[in-house]
Amino acid sequence: MERTYAAVDLGASSGRVMVARVGADELALREAHRFPNEPVRVAGTLHWDVLGLYRGVLTGLRAAGGCDGVGIDSWAVDYGLLDDDGALIGNPVHYRDGRTDGVLERVVADVGADTLYEVSGLQFLPFNTVYQLLSSPLPPQARTLLMVPDLLAYWLTGATGAEVTNASTTGLYDVRAGAWAYPLIERLGLPRSLFPPLRPSGSRVGTLRADVAADTGLPSSLPVTAVGSHDTASAVFAVPAEHDRFGY
């Protein structure tokens, strides 16, 4: 059976909504909408224009027309914080902002490089989510952390969660346990409650909110799926390998 999907792909300099028609022997792609992703510096801090990105997503979904599902991927490590009412606290900060200068070294000195790597298996990059979170005190009203694709999916559906491929870029995901690394999280002084339930890739996030459905002309029953929301994960998944011994 042939299906049509809207794929939202957000890169560090542009975003696009692609329409994919998928059949037994066919994959046909067309670009529904492409839009810039331009960061904004405010009072010395570099932010993502996340509302501009969301506007681009909505415009792309309107242009996509009828489809059977929606998925979102983006770059890694960056996040938004929600308060008790589910409102976003400020604009997400760009990973290239200088607020993390020296934080990695401080955390390594305190916790140890071996411990950090054993938990996450993550490359030591100064902008990883863990160092962003520790670069300054958390806003006291912060209740939920959502990675960028999860934040946009939340605005589309009202459902919160953390898809695992993007969660694995935080430095706070235990790759052996397949769970948040709560012992490390607590050792670093971060609240356990900040981290939402994990979602496996391919699971359903929810369906469109009524206001989103009305805005886009799409049915409120349209499912949003947690694809490999880290764009690199989706790229690797798309490699046409027939066995598990391959390089890309």
Coordinates of N, CA and C in Angstrom, one line a residue:
M1 N 0.8 -1.2 0.0 CA 0.0 0.0 0.0 C 0.9 1.2 0.0
E2 N 0.5 2.2 -0.8 CA 1.3 3.4 -0.9 C 0.9 4.4 0.2
R3 N 1.9 5.0 0.8 CA 1.7 6.0 1.9 C 2.5 7.3 1.6
T4 N 2.0 8.4 2.1 CA 2.7 9.7 2.0 C 3.0 10.3 3.3
Y5 N 4.2 10.7 3.5 CA 4.6 11.2 4.8 C 5.3 12.6 4.6
A6 N 5.1 13.5 5.6 CA 5.8 14.8 5.7 C 7.0 14.6 6.6
A7 N 8.2 14.9 6.1 CA 9.4 14.7 6.8 C 10.0 16.1 7.1
V8 N 10.1 16.5 8.3 CA 10.6 17.8 8.7 C 12.1 17.6 9.1
D9 N 13.0 18.3 8.3 CA 14.4 18.1 8.5 C 15.0 19.5 8.8
L10 N 15.5 19.6 10.0 CA 16.1 20.9 10.4 C 17.6 20.9 10.5
G11 N 18.3 21.7 9.7 CA 19.7 21.7 9.8 C 20.2 23.0 10.5
A12 N 21.5 23.2 10.7 CA 22.0 24.3 11.4 C 21.8 25.6 10.7
S13 N 21.6 25.6 9.4 CA 21.4 26.8 8.6 C 20.1 26.9 7.8
S14 N 19.4 25.8 7.7 CA 18.1 25.8 7.0 C 17.3 24.7 7.4
G15 N 16.0 24.8 7.1 CA 15.1 23.7 7.4 C 14.3 23.4 6.1
R16 N 13.7 22.3 6.1 CA 12.8 21.9 4.9 C 11.8 20.9 5.4
V17 N 10.7 20.9 4.7 CA 9.7 19.9 4.8 C 9.6 19.2 3.5
M18 N 9.9 17.9 3.5 CA 9.9 17.0 2.4 C 8.6 16.1 2.4
V19 N 8.1 15.9 1.2 CA 6.9 14.9 1.1 C 7.5 13.7 0.5
A20 N 7.3 12.6 1.2 CA 7.8 11.3 0.7 C 6.6 10.4 0.4
R21 N 6.6 9.9 -0.9 CA 5.6 8.9 -1.3 C 6.3 7.5 -1.3
V22 N 5.8 6.6 -0.4 CA 6.5 5.4 -0.2 C 5.5 4.2 -0.6
G23 N 6.1 3.3 -1.5 CA 5.4 2.1 -1.9 C 6.3 0.9 -1.8
A24 N 5.8 -0.2 -2.3 CA 6.6 -1.4 -2.2 C 7.9 -1.3 -2.9
D25 N 7.9 -0.7 -4.1 CA 9.1 -0.5 -4.9 C 9.4 0.9 -5.2
E26 N 8.9 1.8 -4.4 CA 9.1 3.2 -4.8 C 9.3 4.1 -3.6
L27 N 10.2 5.1 -3.7 CA 10.4 6.2 -2.8 C 10.5 7.5 -3.6
A28 N 9.5 8.3 -3.6 CA 9.5 9.5 -4.4 C 9.5 10.7 -3.4
L29 N 10.4 11.7 -3.6 CA 10.5 12.8 -2.7 C 10.2 14.1 -3.5
R30 N 9.6 15.0 -2.8 CA 9.4 16.4 -3.3 C 9.6 17.4 -2.2
E31 N 10.2 18.5 -2.5 CA 10.3 19.5 -1.4 C 9.1 20.4 -1.4
A32 N 8.4 20.4 -0.2 CA 7.2 21.2 0.0 C 7.5 22.6 0.4
H33 N 8.6 22.8 1.2 CA 8.9 24.1 1.7 C 10.3 24.1 2.3
R34 N 11.1 25.1 2.0 CA 12.5 25.3 2.5 C 12.5 26.7 3.1
F35 N 13.2 26.8 4.3 CA 13.2 28.1 5.0 C 14.6 28.2 5.7
P36 N 15.0 29.4 5.9 CA 16.3 29.7 6.6 C 16.2 29.4 8.1
N37 N 17.4 29.0 8.6 CA 17.5 28.9 10.1 C 18.6 29.8 10.5
E38 N 18.2 31.0 10.9 CA 19.2 32.1 11.2 C 19.2 32.4 12.7
P39 N 20.3 32.1 13.4 CA 20.3 32.4 14.9 C 20.3 33.9 15.1
V40 N 19.9 34.3 16.3 CA 19.8 35.7 16.7 C 20.6 35.9 18.0
R41 N 21.4 36.9 18.0 CA 22.2 37.3 19.2 C 21.4 38.3 20.0
V42 N 21.1 38.0 21.2 CA 20.4 38.9 22.1 C 21.2 39.1 23.4
A43 N 21.5 40.4 23.7 CA 22.3 40.7 24.9 C 23.5 39.8 25.1
G44 N 24.2 39.6 24.0 CA 25.4 38.8 24.0 C 25.3 37.3 24.0
T45 N 24.1 36.8 23.9 CA 23.8 35.3 23.9 C 23.2 35.0 22.5
L46 N 23.8 33.9 21.9 CA 23.3 33.4 20.6 C 22.2 32.4 20.8
H47 N 21.0 32.8 20.2 CA 19.8 31.9 20.4 C 19.4 31.4 19.0
W48 N 18.6 30.3 19.1 CA 17.9 29.8 17.9 C 16.6 30.6 17.8
D49 N 16.2 30.9 16.6 CA 14.8 31.5 16.4 C 13.8 30.4 16.3
V50 N 13.5 29.8 17.4 CA 12.7 28.5 17.4 C 11.3 28.8 17.0
L51 N 10.7 30.0 17.2 CA 9.4 30.3 16.7 C 9.4 30.4 15.2
G52 N 10.5 31.0 14.7 CA 10.6 31.0 13.2 C 10.7 29.7 12.6
L53 N 11.4 28.8 13.3 CA 11.5 27.4 12.8 C 10.1 26.7 12.8
Y54 N 9.4 27.0 13.9 CA 8.0 26.4 14.0 C 7.1 26.9 12.9
R55 N 7.2 28.2 12.7 CA 6.5 28.8 11.6 C 6.8 28.1 10.3
G56 N 8.1 27.9 10.0 CA 8.5 27.2 8.8 C 7.9 25.8 8.7
V57 N 7.8 25.1 9.9 CA 7.2 23.7 9.9 C 5.7 23.8 9.5
L58 N 5.0 24.7 10.1 CA 3.6 24.9 9.9 C 3.3 25.2 8.4
T59 N 4.2 26.1 7.8 CA 4.0 26.5 6.4 C 4.3 25.3 5.6
G60 N 5.3 24.5 5.9 CA 5.6 23.3 5.2 C 4.5 22.2 5.2
L61 N 3.9 22.1 6.4 CA 2.8 21.1 6.5 C 1.6 21.5 5.7
R62 N 1.3 22.8 5.7 CA 0.2 23.3 4.8 C 0.5 23.0 3.3
A63 N 1.8 23.2 2.9 CA 2.2 23.0 1.5 C 2.2 21.5 1.2
A64 N 2.5 20.7 2.2 CA 2.6 19.2 2.0 C 1.2 18.6 1.6
G65 N 0.1 19.2 2.1 CA -1.2 18.6 1.8 C -1.4 17.3 2.5
G66 N -2.3 16.6 2.0 CA -2.7 15.3 2.6 C -1.6 14.3 2.8
C67 N -1.4 13.8 4.0 CA -0.3 12.8 4.3 C -0.8 11.9 5.4
D68 N 0.0 10.8 5.5 CA -0.4 9.8 6.5 C 0.4 9.9 7.8
G69 N 1.3 10.8 7.9 CA 2.1 11.0 9.1 C 3.2 12.0 9.0
V70 N 3.7 12.4 10.1 CA 4.7 13.5 10.2 C 5.8 13.0 11.1
G71 N 7.1 13.3 10.7 CA 8.3 13.1 11.6 C 9.2 14.3 11.5
I72 N 9.9 14.5 12.6 CA 10.8 15.6 12.7 C 12.2 15.2 13.2
D73 N 13.3 15.6 12.4 CA 14.6 15.5 12.9 C 15.3 16.8 12.9
S74 N 16.4 16.9 13.6 CA 17.2 18.2 13.7 C 18.6 17.8 14.1
W75 N 19.4 18.9 14.2 CA 20.7 18.7 14.8 C 20.6 18.3 16.3
A76 N 21.7 18.0 16.9 CA 21.7 17.5 18.3 C 21.9 18.5 19.3
V77 N 22.0 18.1 20.6 CA 22.5 18.8 21.8 C 21.6 19.9 22.3
D78 N 20.9 20.7 21.5 CA 20.2 21.9 22.0 C 18.8 21.5 22.4
Y79 N 18.3 22.4 23.3 CA 17.0 22.0 24.0 C 16.3 23.3 24.4
G80 N 15.0 23.1 24.8 CA 14.2 24.2 25.4 C 13.7 23.7 26.7
L81 N 13.4 24.6 27.6 CA 12.9 24.3 28.9 C 11.5 24.8 29.1
L82 N 10.6 23.9 29.6 CA 9.2 24.3 29.9 C 9.0 24.5 31.3
D83 N 8.0 25.4 31.6 CA 7.6 25.6 33.0 C 6.4 24.7 33.4
D84 N 5.8 24.9 34.6 CA 4.7 24.1 35.0 C 3.5 24.1 34.1
D85 N 3.4 25.2 33.4 CA 2.2 25.4 32.5 C 2.5 24.9 31.1
G86 N 3.7 24.4 30.8 CA 4.1 23.9 29.5 C 4.5 25.0 28.6
A87 N 4.8 26.2 29.1 CA 5.3 27.3 28.3 C 6.8 27.3 28.2
L88 N 7.3 27.7 27.1 CA 8.8 27.7 26.9 C 9.4 28.9 27.6
I89 N 10.5 28.5 28.3 CA 11.2 29.6 29.1 C 12.3 30.1 28.3
G90 N 12.1 31.2 27.6 CA 13.2 31.8 26.7 C 13.4 31.0 25.5
N91 N 14.2 31.6 24.6 CA 14.6 30.9 23.4 C 15.8 29.9 23.6
P92 N 15.7 28.8 23.0 CA 16.9 27.8 23.1 C 18.2 28.5 22.7
V93 N 19.2 28.2 23.4 CA 20.5 28.8 23.1 C 21.3 27.9 22.1
H94 N 21.9 28.6 21.2 CA 22.7 28.0 20.1 C 23.9 27.3 20.7
Y95 N 24.2 26.1 20.2 CA 25.4 25.3 20.7 C 26.7 26.1 20.4
R96 N 26.7 27.0 19.5 CA 27.9 27.8 19.2 C 28.1 29.0 20.2
D97 N 27.2 29.2 21.1 CA 27.3 30.3 22.0 C 28.5 30.0 23.0
G98 N 29.1 31.0 23.5 CA 30.3 30.8 24.3 C 30.0 30.5 25.8
R99 N 28.8 30.3 26.1 CA 28.5 30.1 27.6 C 29.1 28.9 28.2
T100 N 29.5 27.9 27.3 CA 30.0 26.7 27.8 C 31.6 26.7 27.9
D101 N 32.2 27.8 27.6 CA 33.6 27.9 27.7 C 34.1 27.5 29.1
G102 N 35.0 26.4 29.1 CA 35.6 26.0 30.4 C 34.7 25.0 31.2
V103 N 33.5 24.8 30.8 CA 32.6 23.9 31.6 C 33.0 22.5 31.5
L104 N 33.3 22.0 30.3 CA 33.8 20.6 30.1 C 34.9 20.3 30.9
E105 N 35.9 21.2 31.0 CA 37.1 20.9 31.8 C 36.8 20.8 33.3
R106 N 35.9 21.7 33.7 CA 35.5 21.7 35.1 C 34.7 20.4 35.5
V107 N 33.9 19.9 34.6 CA 33.1 18.7 34.8 C 34.1 17.5 34.8
V108 N 35.0 17.4 33.8 CA 35.9 16.3 33.8 C 36.8 16.3 35.0
A109 N 37.2 17.4 35.5 CA 38.0 17.5 36.7 C 37.2 16.9 37.9
D110 N 35.9 17.2 37.9 CA 35.1 16.8 39.1 C 34.7 15.4 39.0
V111 N 34.2 14.9 37.8 CA 33.6 13.6 37.7 C 34.6 12.6 37.2
G112 N 35.5 13.0 36.2 CA 36.4 12.1 35.6 C 36.0 11.8 34.2
A113 N 36.9 11.9 33.3 CA 36.6 11.6 31.9 C 36.2 10.1 31.7
D114 N 36.8 9.2 32.4 CA 36.4 7.8 32.2 C 35.0 7.5 32.6
T115 N 34.6 8.2 33.7 CA 33.2 8.0 34.2 C 32.2 8.5 33.2
L116 N 32.5 9.7 32.7 CA 31.6 10.3 31.7 C 31.4 9.5 30.5
Y117 N 32.6 9.0 30.0 CA 32.6 8.3 28.7 C 32.0 6.9 28.9
E118 N 32.2 6.3 30.1 CA 31.6 4.9 30.3 C 30.1 5.0 30.3
V119 N 29.6 6.1 30.8 CA 28.1 6.2 30.9 C 27.5 6.5 29.5
S120 N 28.1 7.4 28.8 CA 27.4 7.9 27.5 C 28.1 7.5 26.3
G121 N 29.4 7.2 26.3 CA 30.1 6.8 25.1 C 30.2 8.0 24.1
L122 N 30.0 9.2 24.7 CA 29.9 10.4 23.9 C 31.2 11.1 23.7
Q123 N 31.4 11.7 22.5 CA 32.6 12.5 22.2 C 32.7 13.7 23.1
F124 N 33.8 14.1 23.6 CA 34.0 15.2 24.5 C 33.9 16.5 23.7
L125 N 32.7 17.1 23.6 CA 32.6 18.4 22.8 C 32.0 19.4 23.8
P126 N 32.6 20.6 23.8 CA 32.2 21.6 24.8 C 30.8 22.0 24.8
F127 N 30.0 21.7 23.7 CA 28.7 22.2 23.6 C 27.7 21.1 23.9
N128 N 28.1 19.9 24.3 CA 27.2 18.8 24.7 C 26.1 19.3 25.7
T129 N 25.0 18.8 25.7 CA 23.9 19.3 26.5 C 24.3 19.4 28.0
V130 N 25.0 18.4 28.5 CA 25.3 18.4 29.9 C 26.1 19.6 30.3
Y131 N 27.0 20.1 29.4 CA 27.8 21.3 29.7 C 27.0 22.5 29.5
Q132 N 26.0 22.5 28.6 CA 25.1 23.7 28.5 C 24.3 23.8 29.8
L133 N 23.8 22.7 30.3 CA 23.0 22.7 31.5 C 23.7 23.2 32.7
L134 N 25.0 22.9 32.8 CA 25.9 23.3 33.9 C 26.6 24.6 33.7
S135 N 26.3 25.3 32.6 CA 27.0 26.6 32.4 C 26.5 27.7 33.2
S136 N 25.3 27.6 33.7 CA 24.7 28.6 34.6 C 23.5 28.0 35.3
P137 N 23.1 28.6 36.4 CA 22.0 28.0 37.2 C 20.7 27.8 36.3
L138 N 20.0 26.7 36.6 CA 18.8 26.5 35.8 C 17.7 27.6 36.3
P139 N 16.9 28.0 35.4 CA 15.8 28.9 35.8 C 14.9 28.2 36.9
P140 N 14.6 28.8 38.0 CA 13.8 28.1 39.0 C 12.5 27.5 38.6
Q141 N 11.9 28.1 37.5 CA 10.6 27.6 37.0 C 10.8 26.5 36.1
A142 N 12.0 26.0 35.7 CA 12.2 25.0 34.7 C 11.7 23.6 35.3
R143 N 10.8 23.0 34.5 CA 10.3 21.7 34.9 C 10.6 20.5 33.9
T144 N 10.7 20.9 32.6 CA 10.8 19.8 31.6 C 11.8 20.3 30.6
L145 N 12.8 19.4 30.2 CA 13.7 19.6 29.2 C 13.3 18.9 27.9
L146 N 13.2 19.6 26.8 CA 12.8 18.9 25.5 C 13.9 19.3 24.5
M147 N 14.5 18.3 23.9 CA 15.4 18.5 22.7 C 14.6 19.2 21.6
V148 N 15.3 19.8 20.7 CA 14.6 20.7 19.7 C 13.5 19.9 18.9
P149 N 13.8 18.7 18.4 CA 12.7 18.0 17.7 C 11.5 17.6 18.6
D150 N 11.8 17.3 19.9 CA 10.8 17.0 20.8 C 9.9 18.2 21.2
L151 N 10.6 19.4 21.2 CA 9.9 20.6 21.5 C 8.9 20.9 20.4
L152 N 9.3 20.8 19.1 CA 8.4 21.1 18.0 C 7.3 20.1 18.0
A153 N 7.6 18.8 18.2 CA 6.6 17.8 18.3 C 5.6 18.1 19.4
Y154 N 6.1 18.6 20.5 CA 5.2 19.0 21.6 C 4.2 20.1 21.2
W155 N 4.7 21.1 20.5 CA 3.8 22.1 20.0 C 2.8 21.6 19.0
L156 N 3.2 20.6 18.2 CA 2.2 20.0 17.3 C 1.2 19.1 18.0
T157 N 1.6 18.4 19.1 CA 0.7 17.4 19.6 C 0.3 17.7 21.1
G158 N 1.1 18.4 21.8 CA 0.8 18.6 23.3 C 1.4 17.5 24.1
A159 N 2.2 16.5 23.5 CA 2.8 15.4 24.2 C 4.3 15.6 24.4
T160 N 4.8 15.4 25.7 CA 6.2 15.6 26.0 C 6.9 14.2 26.0
G161 N 8.2 14.2 25.7 CA 9.0 13.0 25.8 C 10.3 13.3 25.2
A162 N 11.2 12.3 25.2 CA 12.6 12.4 24.7 C 12.9 11.2 23.8
E163 N 13.0 11.5 22.5 CA 13.4 10.4 21.6 C 14.8 10.0 21.8
V164 N 15.1 8.7 21.8 CA 16.4 8.2 22.3 C 17.6 8.7 21.5
T165 N 17.5 8.8 20.2 CA 18.8 9.2 19.5 C 19.2 10.6 19.8
N166 N 18.3 11.5 20.0 CA 18.7 12.8 20.4 C 19.1 12.9 21.9
A167 N 18.4 12.1 22.7 CA 18.7 12.0 24.2 C 20.1 11.5 24.3
S168 N 20.6 10.6 23.4 CA 21.9 10.0 23.5 C 23.0 11.1 23.3
T169 N 22.7 12.3 22.8 CA 23.7 13.3 22.5 C 23.8 14.2 23.7
T170 N 23.1 14.0 24.8 CA 23.1 14.9 25.9 C 24.3 14.7 26.8
G171 N 24.9 13.5 26.8 CA 25.9 13.1 27.8 C 25.3 12.6 29.1
L172 N 23.9 12.6 29.1 CA 23.2 12.2 30.3 C 22.3 10.9 30.1
Y173 N 22.6 10.2 29.0 CA 21.9 9.0 28.7 C 22.8 7.8 28.8
D174 N 22.4 6.8 29.6 CA 23.2 5.6 29.8 C 23.0 4.7 28.7
V175 N 24.0 4.5 27.8 CA 23.9 3.7 26.6 C 23.8 2.2 26.9
R176 N 24.3 1.8 28.1 CA 24.1 0.4 28.4 C 22.7 0.1 28.9
A177 N 22.2 0.9 29.8 CA 20.9 0.7 30.4 C 19.8 1.1 29.5
G178 N 20.1 2.0 28.5 CA 19.0 2.5 27.7 C 18.1 3.4 28.4
A179 N 18.6 4.2 29.3 CA 17.8 5.0 30.2 C 18.6 6.3 30.6
W180 N 17.9 7.2 31.1 CA 18.6 8.4 31.6 C 19.6 8.0 32.7
A181 N 20.7 8.6 32.7 CA 21.8 8.2 33.7 C 21.6 9.0 35.0
Y182 N 20.6 8.5 35.7 CA 20.2 9.3 36.9 C 21.3 9.4 38.0
P183 N 22.1 8.4 38.2 CA 23.2 8.6 39.2 C 24.1 9.8 38.8
L184 N 24.4 9.9 37.5 CA 25.3 11.0 37.0 C 24.5 12.3 37.1
I185 N 23.3 12.3 36.7 CA 22.4 13.5 36.8 C 22.4 14.0 38.2
E186 N 22.2 13.1 39.1 CA 22.1 13.6 40.5 C 23.5 14.1 41.0
R187 N 24.6 13.4 40.6 CA 25.9 13.8 41.0 C 26.2 15.2 40.5
L188 N 25.7 15.5 39.4 CA 26.0 16.8 38.8 C 25.1 17.9 39.3
G189 N 24.1 17.5 40.2 CA 23.2 18.5 40.8 C 22.1 18.9 40.0
L190 N 21.7 18.1 39.0 CA 20.6 18.4 38.1 C 19.4 17.6 38.6
P191 N 18.2 18.2 38.5 CA 17.0 17.5 39.0 C 16.5 16.3 38.1
R192 N 16.3 15.2 38.6 CA 15.8 14.0 37.9 C 14.5 14.3 37.1
S193 N 13.7 15.1 37.7 CA 12.4 15.4 37.2 C 12.4 16.2 35.9
L194 N 13.6 16.8 35.6 CA 13.7 17.7 34.4 C 13.7 16.8 33.1
F195 N 14.0 15.6 33.2 CA 14.2 14.7 32.0 C 12.9 13.9 31.8
P196 N 12.2 14.1 30.7 CA 10.9 13.4 30.4 C 11.1 12.0 30.1
P197 N 10.0 11.2 30.0 CA 10.1 9.8 29.6 C 10.7 9.7 28.2
L198 N 11.5 8.6 28.1 CA 12.2 8.3 26.8 C 11.2 7.7 25.8
R199 N 11.4 8.0 24.5 CA 10.6 7.4 23.5 C 11.5 6.6 22.6
P200 N 11.2 5.4 22.2 CA 12.0 4.7 21.2 C 11.7 5.3 19.8
S201 N 12.7 5.2 19.0 CA 12.6 5.6 17.6 C 11.5 4.8 16.9
G202 N 10.6 5.5 16.2 CA 9.5 4.8 15.5 C 8.2 4.8 16.3
S203 N 8.2 5.3 17.6 CA 7.0 5.3 18.4 C 6.2 6.5 18.1
R204 N 4.9 6.4 18.4 CA 4.0 7.5 18.1 C 4.1 8.5 19.2
V205 N 4.3 9.8 18.8 CA 4.2 10.9 19.8 C 2.8 11.2 20.2
G206 N 2.0 11.4 19.2 CA 0.6 11.8 19.4 C 0.0 12.2 18.1
T207 N -1.2 12.8 18.1 CA -1.8 13.4 17.0 C -1.9 14.9 17.1
L208 N -2.3 15.5 16.0 CA -2.2 17.0 16.0 C -3.2 17.6 16.9
R209 N -2.8 18.7 17.6 CA -3.7 19.5 18.4 C -4.7 20.1 17.5
A210 N -5.9 20.4 18.0 CA -7.0 20.9 17.2 C -6.6 22.2 16.6
D211 N -5.9 23.1 17.3 CA -5.5 24.4 16.7 C -4.5 24.2 15.6
V212 N -3.6 23.2 15.7 CA -2.6 23.0 14.6 C -3.3 22.4 13.4
A213 N -4.3 21.5 13.6 CA -5.0 20.9 12.5 C -5.8 22.0 11.8
A214 N -6.4 22.9 12.5 CA -7.2 24.0 11.9 C -6.2 24.9 11.1
D215 N -5.0 25.2 11.7 CA -4.0 26.1 11.0 C -3.5 25.5 9.7
T216 N -3.2 24.2 9.7 CA -2.6 23.5 8.6 C -3.5 22.9 7.6
G217 N -4.8 22.8 8.0 CA -5.8 22.1 7.1 C -5.6 20.6 7.1
L218 N -4.8 20.1 8.0 CA -4.7 18.6 8.2 C -5.6 18.1 9.2
P219 N -5.9 16.8 9.2 CA -6.8 16.2 10.2 C -6.2 16.1 11.6
S220 N -7.0 16.3 12.6 CA -6.5 16.2 14.0 C -6.1 14.8 14.3
S221 N -6.5 13.8 13.5 CA -6.1 12.4 13.7 C -4.7 12.1 13.1
L222 N -4.1 13.1 12.4 CA -2.8 12.8 11.8 C -1.7 12.5 12.8
P223 N -1.1 11.3 12.7 CA -0.1 10.9 13.7 C 1.3 11.6 13.5
V224 N 1.9 12.0 14.6 CA 3.3 12.5 14.6 C 4.1 11.3 15.2
T225 N 5.2 10.9 14.5 CA 6.0 9.8 14.9 C 7.4 10.3 15.3
A226 N 7.9 9.7 16.4 CA 9.3 10.0 16.8 C 10.3 9.2 16.0
V227 N 10.7 9.8 14.9 CA 11.7 9.2 14.0 C 13.0 9.3 14.7
G228 N 14.1 8.8 14.0 CA 15.4 9.1 14.6 C 15.7 10.6 14.6
S229 N 15.4 11.2 15.7 CA 15.2 12.7 15.7 C 16.6 13.4 15.6
H230 N 17.7 12.7 15.9 CA 19.0 13.3 15.6 C 19.3 13.0 14.1
D231 N 19.5 14.1 13.4 CA 19.6 13.9 11.9 C 20.6 12.9 11.5
T232 N 21.7 12.8 12.2 CA 22.7 11.8 11.9 C 22.2 10.4 12.0
A233 N 21.4 10.2 13.0 CA 20.8 8.8 13.2 C 19.9 8.5 12.1
S234 N 19.1 9.4 11.6 CA 18.2 9.1 10.5 C 19.0 8.9 9.2
A235 N 20.1 9.6 9.1 CA 21.0 9.4 7.9 C 21.6 8.0 7.9
V236 N 22.0 7.6 9.1 CA 22.6 6.2 9.2 C 21.6 5.2 8.9
F237 N 20.4 5.4 9.4 CA 19.3 4.4 9.3 C 19.0 4.2 7.8
A238 N 19.1 5.3 7.0 CA 18.8 5.3 5.6 C 19.8 4.6 4.7
V239 N 21.0 4.2 5.3 CA 22.0 3.5 4.5 C 21.5 2.2 4.1
P240 N 21.5 1.9 2.8 CA 20.9 0.7 2.3 C 21.7 -0.6 2.5
A241 N 22.0 -0.9 3.8 CA 22.8 -2.0 4.1 C 21.9 -3.2 4.3
E242 N 22.4 -4.4 3.9 CA 21.6 -5.6 4.1 C 22.1 -6.5 5.2
H243 N 23.1 -6.1 6.0 CA 23.5 -6.8 7.1 C 24.2 -5.8 8.1
D244 N 24.6 -6.2 9.2 CA 25.1 -5.3 10.3 C 26.6 -5.0 10.2
R245 N 27.3 -5.6 9.2 CA 28.7 -5.3 9.0 C 28.9 -4.4 7.8
F246 N 28.8 -3.1 8.0 CA 28.9 -2.2 6.9 C 29.5 -0.9 7.5
G247 N 30.1 -0.1 6.6 CA 30.6 1.2 6.9 C 29.8 2.3 6.2
Y248 N 29.8 3.5 6.7 CA 29.1 4.6 6.0 C 30.0 5.8 6.1

